[in-house]
PDB file of C-alpha atoms and ligand atoms in Angstrom:
ATOM      1  CA  UNK A   1       0.000   0.000   0.000  1.00 97.00           C
ATOM      2  CA  UNK A   2       1.219   3.475  -0.847  1.00 98.00           C
ATOM      3  CA  UNK A   3      -0.166   6.242   1.325  1.00 96.00           C
ATOM      4  CA  UNK A   4       0.117   9.900   0.373  1.00 96.00           C
ATOM      5  CA  UNK A   5      -1.510  12.544   2.543  1.00 92.00           C
ATOM      6  CA  UNK A   6      -0.973  16.267   2.973  1.00 91.00           C
ATOM      7  CA  UNK A   7      -0.130  18.405   5.979  1.00 93.00           C
ATOM      8  CA  UNK A   8      -2.241  19.652   8.877  1.00 95.00           C
ATOM      9  CA  UNK A   9      -1.806  22.446  11.426  1.00 96.00           C
ATOM     10  CA  UNK A  10      -1.837  21.185  14.999  1.00 95.00           C
ATOM     11  CA  UNK A  11      -2.663  24.020  17.413  1.00 96.00           C
ATOM     12  CA  UNK A  12       0.250  25.019  19.627  1.00 96.00           C
ATOM     13  CA  UNK A  13       2.242  22.083  18.267  1.00 94.00           C
ATOM     14  CA  UNK A  14       3.131  22.726  14.649  1.00 95.00           C
ATOM     15  CA  UNK A  15       2.340  24.628  11.471  1.00 93.00           C
ATOM     16  CA  UNK A  16       2.363  21.771   8.972  1.00 93.00           C
ATOM     17  CA  UNK A  17       2.570  18.248  10.341  1.00 94.00           C
ATOM     18  CA  UNK A  18       2.649  15.540   7.652  1.00 93.00           C
ATOM     19  CA  UNK A  19      -0.619  13.659   8.227  1.00 94.00           C
ATOM     20  CA  UNK A  20       1.293  10.471   7.510  1.00 91.00           C
ATOM     21  CA  UNK A  21       3.319  11.118  10.709  1.00 90.00           C
ATOM     22  CA  UNK A  22       0.101  11.186  12.726  1.00 93.00           C
ATOM     23  CA  UNK A  23      -1.324   8.065  11.124  1.00 91.00           C
ATOM     24  CA  UNK A  24       1.694   5.919  10.297  1.00 91.00           C
ATOM     25  CA  UNK A  25       1.010   3.226  12.931  1.00 93.00           C
ATOM     26  CA  UNK A  26      -2.760   3.118  12.437  1.00 94.00           C
ATOM     27  CA  UNK A  27      -2.301   0.817   9.457  1.00 91.00           C
ATOM     28  CA  UNK A  28      -2.166  -2.955  10.101  1.00 95.00           C
ATOM     29  CA  UNK A  29       0.804  -3.315   7.740  1.00 97.00           C
ATOM     30  CA  UNK A  30       4.592  -2.999   8.018  1.00 97.00           C
ATOM     31  CA  UNK A  31       5.984   0.441   7.160  1.00 97.00           C
ATOM     32  CA  UNK A  32       8.814  -0.437   4.799  1.00 98.00           C
ATOM     33  CA  UNK A  33      10.019   3.039   3.874  1.00 97.00           C
ATOM     34  CA  UNK A  34       9.089   6.680   3.502  1.00 97.00           C
ATOM     35  CA  UNK A  35       9.515   8.182   0.052  1.00 98.00           C
ATOM     36  CA  UNK A  36       9.923  11.945  -0.234  1.00 97.00           C
ATOM     37  CA  UNK A  37       8.510  13.434  -3.415  1.00 97.00           C
ATOM     38  CA  UNK A  38      10.442  16.637  -4.123  1.00 97.00           C
ATOM     39  CA  UNK A  39       8.799  18.963  -6.649  1.00 94.00           C
ATOM     40  CA  UNK A  40      10.228  22.131  -8.074  1.00 84.00           C
ATOM     41  CA  UNK A  41       7.336  24.609  -8.155  1.00 81.00           C
ATOM     42  CA  UNK A  42       4.915  25.875  -5.518  1.00 85.00           C
ATOM     43  CA  UNK A  43       4.078  28.785  -3.254  1.00 88.00           C
ATOM     44  CA  UNK A  44       6.943  31.100  -2.233  1.00 93.00           C
ATOM     45  CA  UNK A  45       6.951  31.808   1.514  1.00 94.00           C
ATOM     46  CA  UNK A  46       8.491  34.718   3.414  1.00 95.00           C
ATOM     47  CA  UNK A  47       8.501  33.618   7.034  1.00 95.00           C
ATOM     48  CA  UNK A  48       9.499  30.000   6.618  1.00 93.00           C
ATOM     49  CA  UNK A  49      10.906  27.722   3.935  1.00 95.00           C
ATOM     50  CA  UNK A  50       8.808  27.254   0.813  1.00 94.00           C
ATOM     51  CA  UNK A  51       7.336  23.727   0.954  1.00 93.00           C
ATOM     52  CA  UNK A  52       8.616  21.496  -1.826  1.00 95.00           C
ATOM     53  CA  UNK A  53       7.897  17.948  -0.724  1.00 95.00           C
ATOM     54  CA  UNK A  54       5.200  15.428   0.030  1.00 95.00           C
ATOM     55  CA  UNK A  55       5.621  12.093   1.757  1.00 95.00           C
ATOM     56  CA  UNK A  56       4.535   8.714   0.476  1.00 97.00           C
ATOM     57  CA  UNK A  57       4.540   5.825   2.937  1.00 97.00           C
ATOM     58  CA  UNK A  58       5.301   2.413   1.461  1.00 98.00           C
ATOM     59  CA  UNK A  59       3.618  -0.347   3.483  1.00 98.00           C
ATOM     60  CA  UNK A  60       3.933  -4.103   2.917  1.00 98.00           C
ATOM     61  CA  UNK A  61       2.110  -7.112   4.366  1.00 98.00           C
ATOM     62  CA  UNK A  62       5.264  -9.139   4.980  1.00 98.00           C
ATOM     63  CA  UNK A  63       8.518  -7.359   5.786  1.00 98.00           C
ATOM     64  CA  UNK A  64      10.549 -10.269   4.345  1.00 98.00           C
ATOM     65  CA  UNK A  65       8.564 -10.886   1.186  1.00 98.00           C
ATOM     66  CA  UNK A  66       7.279  -7.995  -0.892  1.00 98.00           C
ATOM     67  CA  UNK A  67       7.286  -6.691  -4.457  1.00 98.00           C
ATOM     68  CA  UNK A  68      10.188  -4.400  -5.298  1.00 98.00           C
ATOM     69  CA  UNK A  69      11.128  -4.177  -8.964  1.00 98.00           C
ATOM     70  CA  UNK A  70      14.275  -2.084  -8.648  1.00 98.00           C
ATOM     71  CA  UNK A  71      15.389  -2.677 -12.238  1.00 97.00           C
ATOM     72  CA  UNK A  72      12.096  -1.254 -13.526  1.00 97.00           C
ATOM     73  CA  UNK A  73      12.651   2.070 -11.773  1.00 97.00           C
ATOM     74  CA  UNK A  74      16.414   2.576 -11.959  1.00 96.00           C
ATOM     75  CA  UNK A  75      17.565   6.144 -12.555  1.00 94.00           C
ATOM     76  CA  UNK A  76      19.416   6.331 -15.884  1.00 89.00           C
ATOM     77  CA  UNK A  77      21.053   9.597 -14.867  1.00 87.00           C
ATOM     78  CA  UNK A  78      24.362   8.121 -13.631  1.00 83.00           C
ATOM     79  CA  UNK A  79      27.177  10.645 -13.097  1.00 80.00           C
ATOM     80  CA  UNK A  80      30.104   8.394 -14.066  1.00 77.00           C
ATOM     81  CA  UNK A  81      28.568   5.633 -16.241  1.00 77.00           C
ATOM     82  CA  UNK A  82      31.969   4.352 -17.388  1.00 79.00           C
ATOM     83  CA  UNK A  83      33.563   4.144 -13.961  1.00 80.00           C
ATOM     84  CA  UNK A  84      35.587   0.878 -13.715  1.00 81.00           C
ATOM     85  CA  UNK A  85      37.426  -1.111 -11.075  1.00 81.00           C
ATOM     86  CA  UNK A  86      40.036  -3.679 -12.171  1.00 82.00           C
ATOM     87  CA  UNK A  87      38.657  -3.210 -15.707  1.00 82.00           C
ATOM     88  CA  UNK A  88      35.089  -4.075 -14.664  1.00 81.00           C
ATOM     89  CA  UNK A  89      32.204  -1.604 -14.914  1.00 78.00           C
ATOM     90  CA  UNK A  90      31.340  -0.385 -11.397  1.00 77.00           C
ATOM     91  CA  UNK A  91      27.848   0.824 -12.186  1.00 79.00           C
ATOM     92  CA  UNK A  92      24.713  -1.064 -13.121  1.00 85.00           C
ATOM     93  CA  UNK A  93      24.138  -0.417 -16.821  1.00 83.00           C
ATOM     94  CA  UNK A  94      20.366  -0.152 -16.149  1.00 89.00           C
ATOM     95  CA  UNK A  95      21.012   2.849 -13.922  1.00 91.00           C
ATOM     96  CA  UNK A  96      21.257   3.590 -10.206  1.00 93.00           C
ATOM     97  CA  UNK A  97      18.837   3.046  -7.341  1.00 95.00           C
ATOM     98  CA  UNK A  98      16.567   6.119  -7.476  1.00 96.00           C
ATOM     99  CA  UNK A  99      16.896   6.630  -3.691  1.00 97.00           C
ATOM    100  CA  UNK A 100      14.072   7.564  -1.329  1.00 98.00           C
ATOM    101  CA  UNK A 101      13.951  11.174  -2.566  1.00 98.00           C
ATOM    102  CA  UNK A 102      12.248  11.506  -5.932  1.00 98.00           C
ATOM    103  CA  UNK A 103      12.608  14.745  -7.860  1.00 97.00           C
ATOM    104  CA  UNK A 104       9.572  14.837 -10.125  1.00 96.00           C
ATOM    105  CA  UNK A 105       7.971  18.036 -11.444  1.00 93.00           C
ATOM    106  CA  UNK A 106       4.419  18.879 -10.369  1.00 93.00           C
ATOM    107  CA  UNK A 107       1.642  19.133 -12.933  1.00 93.00           C
ATOM    108  CA  UNK A 108       1.609  22.863 -13.627  1.00 84.00           C
ATOM    109  CA  UNK A 109      -1.062  25.276 -14.861  1.00 81.00           C
ATOM    110  CA  UNK A 110      -0.646  28.628 -16.583  1.00 78.00           C
ATOM    111  CA  UNK A 111      -0.685  30.196 -19.986  1.00 75.00           C
ATOM    112  CA  UNK A 112       2.804  29.290 -21.142  1.00 74.00           C
ATOM    113  CA  UNK A 113       3.853  26.729 -18.557  1.00 75.00           C
ATOM    114  CA  UNK A 114       0.926  24.315 -18.393  1.00 79.00           C
ATOM    115  CA  UNK A 115       1.971  20.630 -18.375  1.00 81.00           C
ATOM    116  CA  UNK A 116       0.865  18.691 -21.434  1.00 86.00           C
ATOM    117  CA  UNK A 117      -0.821  16.097 -19.178  1.00 89.00           C
ATOM    118  CA  UNK A 118      -2.888  18.776 -17.372  1.00 91.00           C
ATOM    119  CA  UNK A 119      -6.625  18.074 -16.882  1.00 93.00           C
ATOM    120  CA  UNK A 120      -9.087  20.422 -15.111  1.00 93.00           C
ATOM    121  CA  UNK A 121      -8.570  18.522 -11.819  1.00 95.00           C
ATOM    122  CA  UNK A 122      -6.934  20.909  -9.289  1.00 93.00           C
ATOM    123  CA  UNK A 123      -4.598  18.393  -7.613  1.00 93.00           C
ATOM    124  CA  UNK A 124      -3.575  16.086 -10.403  1.00 96.00           C
ATOM    125  CA  UNK A 125      -0.508  13.943  -9.694  1.00 97.00           C
ATOM    126  CA  UNK A 126       2.247  13.743 -12.323  1.00 97.00           C
ATOM    127  CA  UNK A 127       2.101  10.462 -14.204  1.00 97.00           C
ATOM    128  CA  UNK A 128       5.894  10.067 -13.806  1.00 97.00           C
ATOM    129  CA  UNK A 129       5.366   9.788 -10.041  1.00 98.00           C
ATOM    130  CA  UNK A 130       2.585   7.214 -10.328  1.00 98.00           C
ATOM    131  CA  UNK A 131       4.472   5.284 -13.019  1.00 98.00           C
ATOM    132  CA  UNK A 132       7.416   4.870 -10.679  1.00 98.00           C
ATOM    133  CA  UNK A 133       5.179   3.659  -7.844  1.00 98.00           C
ATOM    134  CA  UNK A 134       3.305   1.225 -10.056  1.00 98.00           C
ATOM    135  CA  UNK A 135       6.384  -0.140 -11.822  1.00 98.00           C
ATOM    136  CA  UNK A 136       8.405  -0.400  -8.621  1.00 98.00           C
ATOM    137  CA  UNK A 137       5.860  -1.839  -6.231  1.00 98.00           C
ATOM    138  CA  UNK A 138       3.417  -3.860  -8.343  1.00 98.00           C
ATOM    139  CA  UNK A 139       3.726  -6.554 -11.006  1.00 98.00           C
ATOM    140  CA  UNK A 140       2.182  -6.842 -14.454  1.00 97.00           C
ATOM    141  CA  UNK A 141      -1.469  -7.936 -14.323  1.00 96.00           C
ATOM    142  CA  UNK A 142      -1.833  -6.941 -10.656  1.00 97.00           C
ATOM    143  CA  UNK A 143      -5.066  -5.156  -9.734  1.00 97.00           C
ATOM    144  CA  UNK A 144      -4.444  -1.658  -8.386  1.00 97.00           C
ATOM    145  CA  UNK A 145      -7.009   0.120  -6.222  1.00 98.00           C
ATOM    146  CA  UNK A 146      -7.050   3.916  -6.052  1.00 98.00           C
ATOM    147  CA  UNK A 147      -9.841   4.945  -3.658  1.00 97.00           C
ATOM    148  CA  UNK A 148      -9.255   8.671  -4.389  1.00 97.00           C
ATOM    149  CA  UNK A 149      -9.003   8.619  -8.137  1.00 97.00           C
ATOM    150  CA  UNK A 150      -9.306  12.324  -9.005  1.00 97.00           C
ATOM    151  CA  UNK A 151      -8.423  12.804 -12.663  1.00 97.00           C
ATOM    152  CA  UNK A 152      -7.500   9.116 -13.088  1.00 97.00           C
ATOM    153  CA  UNK A 153      -3.696   9.314 -13.149  1.00 97.00           C
ATOM    154  CA  UNK A 154      -3.412   5.919 -11.430  1.00 98.00           C
ATOM    155  CA  UNK A 155      -5.859   4.495 -13.947  1.00 95.00           C
ATOM    156  CA  UNK A 156      -3.858   5.771 -16.904  1.00 96.00           C
ATOM    157  CA  UNK A 157      -0.550   4.570 -15.461  1.00 97.00           C
ATOM    158  CA  UNK A 158      -1.980   1.128 -14.593  1.00 96.00           C
ATOM    159  CA  UNK A 159      -3.360   0.607 -18.085  1.00 93.00           C
ATOM    160  CA  UNK A 160      -0.200   1.850 -19.784  1.00 94.00           C
ATOM    161  CA  UNK A 161       1.869  -0.517 -17.665  1.00 96.00           C
ATOM    162  CA  UNK A 162      -0.272  -3.624 -18.196  1.00 95.00           C
ATOM    163  CA  UNK A 163      -2.018  -3.641 -14.803  1.00 96.00           C
ATOM    164  CA  UNK A 164      -5.726  -3.653 -13.998  1.00 95.00           C
ATOM    165  CA  UNK A 165      -7.232  -0.772 -12.062  1.00 95.00           C
ATOM    166  CA  UNK A 166     -10.269  -0.075  -9.909  1.00 95.00           C
ATOM    167  CA  UNK A 167     -10.916   3.522  -8.894  1.00 94.00           C
ATOM    168  CA  UNK A 168     -13.342   5.403  -6.657  1.00 95.00           C
ATOM    169  CA  UNK A 169     -14.066   9.122  -6.852  1.00 96.00           C
ATOM    170  CA  UNK A 170     -16.700  10.948  -4.848  1.00 97.00           C
ATOM    171  CA  UNK A 171     -17.259  13.924  -7.172  1.00 97.00           C
ATOM    172  CA  UNK A 172     -19.082  13.179 -10.443  1.00 95.00           C
ATOM    173  CA  UNK A 173     -17.270  15.989 -12.290  1.00 97.00           C
ATOM    174  CA  UNK A 174     -13.909  14.380 -11.500  1.00 97.00           C
ATOM    175  CA  UNK A 175     -15.272  10.968 -12.555  1.00 95.00           C
ATOM    176  CA  UNK A 176     -16.079  12.572 -15.909  1.00 95.00           C
ATOM    177  CA  UNK A 177     -12.512  13.907 -16.230  1.00 96.00           C
ATOM    178  CA  UNK A 178     -11.098  10.452 -15.472  1.00 96.00           C
ATOM    179  CA  UNK A 179     -13.547   8.778 -17.815  1.00 94.00           C
ATOM    180  CA  UNK A 180     -12.610  11.086 -20.719  1.00 94.00           C
ATOM    181  CA  UNK A 181      -8.923  10.558 -19.980  1.00 94.00           C
ATOM    182  CA  UNK A 182      -9.266   6.779 -20.119  1.00 92.00           C
ATOM    183  CA  UNK A 183     -11.399   6.944 -23.244  1.00 92.00           C
ATOM    184  CA  UNK A 184      -8.646   8.983 -24.938  1.00 91.00           C
ATOM    185  CA  UNK A 185      -6.134   6.360 -23.887  1.00 91.00           C
ATOM    186  CA  UNK A 186      -8.458   3.642 -25.160  1.00 86.00           C
ATOM    187  CA  UNK A 187      -8.543   5.325 -28.573  1.00 86.00           C
ATOM    188  CA  UNK A 188      -4.766   5.684 -28.536  1.00 84.00           C
ATOM    189  CA  UNK A 189      -4.180   1.973 -27.839  1.00 75.00           C
ATOM    190  CA  UNK A 190      -6.855   0.862 -30.282  1.00 72.00           C
ATOM    191  CA  UNK A 191      -4.811   2.480 -33.017  1.00 67.00           C
ATOM    192  CA  UNK A 192      -1.964   0.113 -32.116  1.00 61.00           C
ATOM    193  CA  UNK A 193      -4.283  -2.865 -32.069  1.00 55.00           C
ATOM    194  CA  UNK A 194      -4.883  -3.487 -28.362  1.00 54.00           C
ATOM    195  CA  UNK A 195      -8.320  -3.420 -26.789  1.00 54.00           C
ATOM    196  CA  UNK A 196      -8.714  -1.881 -23.336  1.00 59.00           C
ATOM    197  CA  UNK A 197     -11.811  -2.808 -21.416  1.00 62.00           C
ATOM    198  CA  UNK A 198     -13.365  -0.006 -19.417  1.00 63.00           C
ATOM    199  CA  UNK A 199     -16.380  -0.282 -17.170  1.00 66.00           C
ATOM    200  CA  UNK A 200     -17.739   2.902 -15.701  1.00 64.00           C
ATOM    201  CA  UNK A 201     -20.219   2.643 -12.828  1.00 69.00           C
ATOM    202  CA  UNK A 202     -21.873   5.863 -11.748  1.00 66.00           C
ATOM    203  CA  UNK A 203     -23.624   6.362  -8.397  1.00 63.00           C
ATOM    204  CA  UNK A 204     -26.991   5.950 -10.056  1.00 58.00           C
ATOM    205  CA  UNK A 205     -26.200   2.501 -11.373  1.00 52.00           C
ATOM    206  CA  UNK A 206     -24.593   1.150  -8.177  1.00 49.00           C
TER     207      UNK A 206
HETATM  208  C1  SAM B 301      -5.552  14.539  -4.236  1.00 59.08           C
HETATM  209  S1  SAM B 301      -6.942  14.139  -5.196  1.00 59.08           S
HETATM  210  C2  SAM B 301      -6.375  12.773  -6.123  1.00 59.08           C
HETATM  211  C3  SAM B 301      -5.710  13.225  -7.356  1.00 59.08           C
HETATM  212  C4  SAM B 301      -5.333  12.081  -8.264  1.00 59.08           C
HETATM  213  N1  SAM B 301      -4.249  11.288  -7.696  1.00 59.08           N
HETATM  214  C5  SAM B 301      -4.958  12.603  -9.625  1.00 59.08           C
HETATM  215  O1  SAM B 301      -3.819  12.427 -10.070  1.00 59.08           O
HETATM  216  O2  SAM B 301      -5.797  13.251 -10.266  1.00 59.08           O
HETATM  217  C6  SAM B 301      -8.027  13.338  -4.061  1.00 59.08           C
HETATM  218  C7  SAM B 301      -9.372  12.989  -4.655  1.00 59.08           C
HETATM  219  O3  SAM B 301     -10.095  12.224  -3.701  1.00 59.08           O
HETATM  220  C8  SAM B 301     -11.478  12.536  -3.843  1.00 59.08           C
HETATM  221  N2  SAM B 301     -12.163  12.111  -2.617  1.00 59.08           N
HETATM  222  C9  SAM B 301     -12.191  12.741  -1.421  1.00 59.08           C
HETATM  223  N3  SAM B 301     -12.908  12.030  -0.529  1.00 59.08           N
HETATM  224  C10 SAM B 301     -13.327  10.913  -1.167  1.00 59.08           C
HETATM  225  C11 SAM B 301     -14.083   9.779  -0.770  1.00 59.08           C
HETATM  226  N4  SAM B 301     -14.558   9.673   0.471  1.00 59.08           N
HETATM  227  N5  SAM B 301     -14.322   8.805  -1.670  1.00 59.08           N
HETATM  228  C12 SAM B 301     -13.838   8.921  -2.948  1.00 59.08           C
HETATM  229  N6  SAM B 301     -13.120   9.968  -3.389  1.00 59.08           N
HETATM  230  C13 SAM B 301     -12.854  10.962  -2.513  1.00 59.08           C
HETATM  231  C14 SAM B 301     -11.490  14.031  -4.114  1.00 59.08           C
HETATM  232  O4  SAM B 301     -12.684  14.444  -4.744  1.00 59.08           O
HETATM  233  C15 SAM B 301     -10.246  14.192  -5.008  1.00 59.08           C
HETATM  234  O5  SAM B 301     -10.585  14.156  -6.376  1.00 59.08           O
END
């Protein structure tokens, strides 16, 4: 399970406490690691440091046996790719371990700086972030559940990476955004000959 939550002010205690710090032991799973997502843009603050990170907690059922596909998420940006010792390459040719701090740009809005993946959803996650989570911590043909689907980034990443996906979203207008996004993807893959199956269940039909 991958848990991402925001920050909360706790009166007389702290301005912005990561909610994950308050809830980390309320989950009946083993907390394997905290990932820090570092993004480059955001509000500029005057009286304290401008926030540029969110936490993602990586939980597993069994601390000795869990999915971790390191080779699928290696960072190709290696500083000395030809470094050798006794004539042997010292670095993994697939790239380096991406570490627990991930620098991935936020989805931006704005006239000249809007991300190409931008939908009208106000807190859309970058697909590069979700791709890394899905590739690293799930296997092909796994079923991924996103109970807070928003614009459907998890859905798109799951389908692109040969996983199944089930998503919940409370607001019908966001369901529509996700639905359109998946339909676009469906059209894209149909042109290369693959058929994606999509079932959309609205509140009325449940
Ligand atoms: C941070 S956004 C998710 C954004 C998403 N990862 C994306 O890339 O677009 C959280 C979403 O959870 C939805 N949400 C909040 N409470 C919910 C609930 N109880 N059940 C289902 N969805 C909920 C909100 O409407 C919002 O769209």
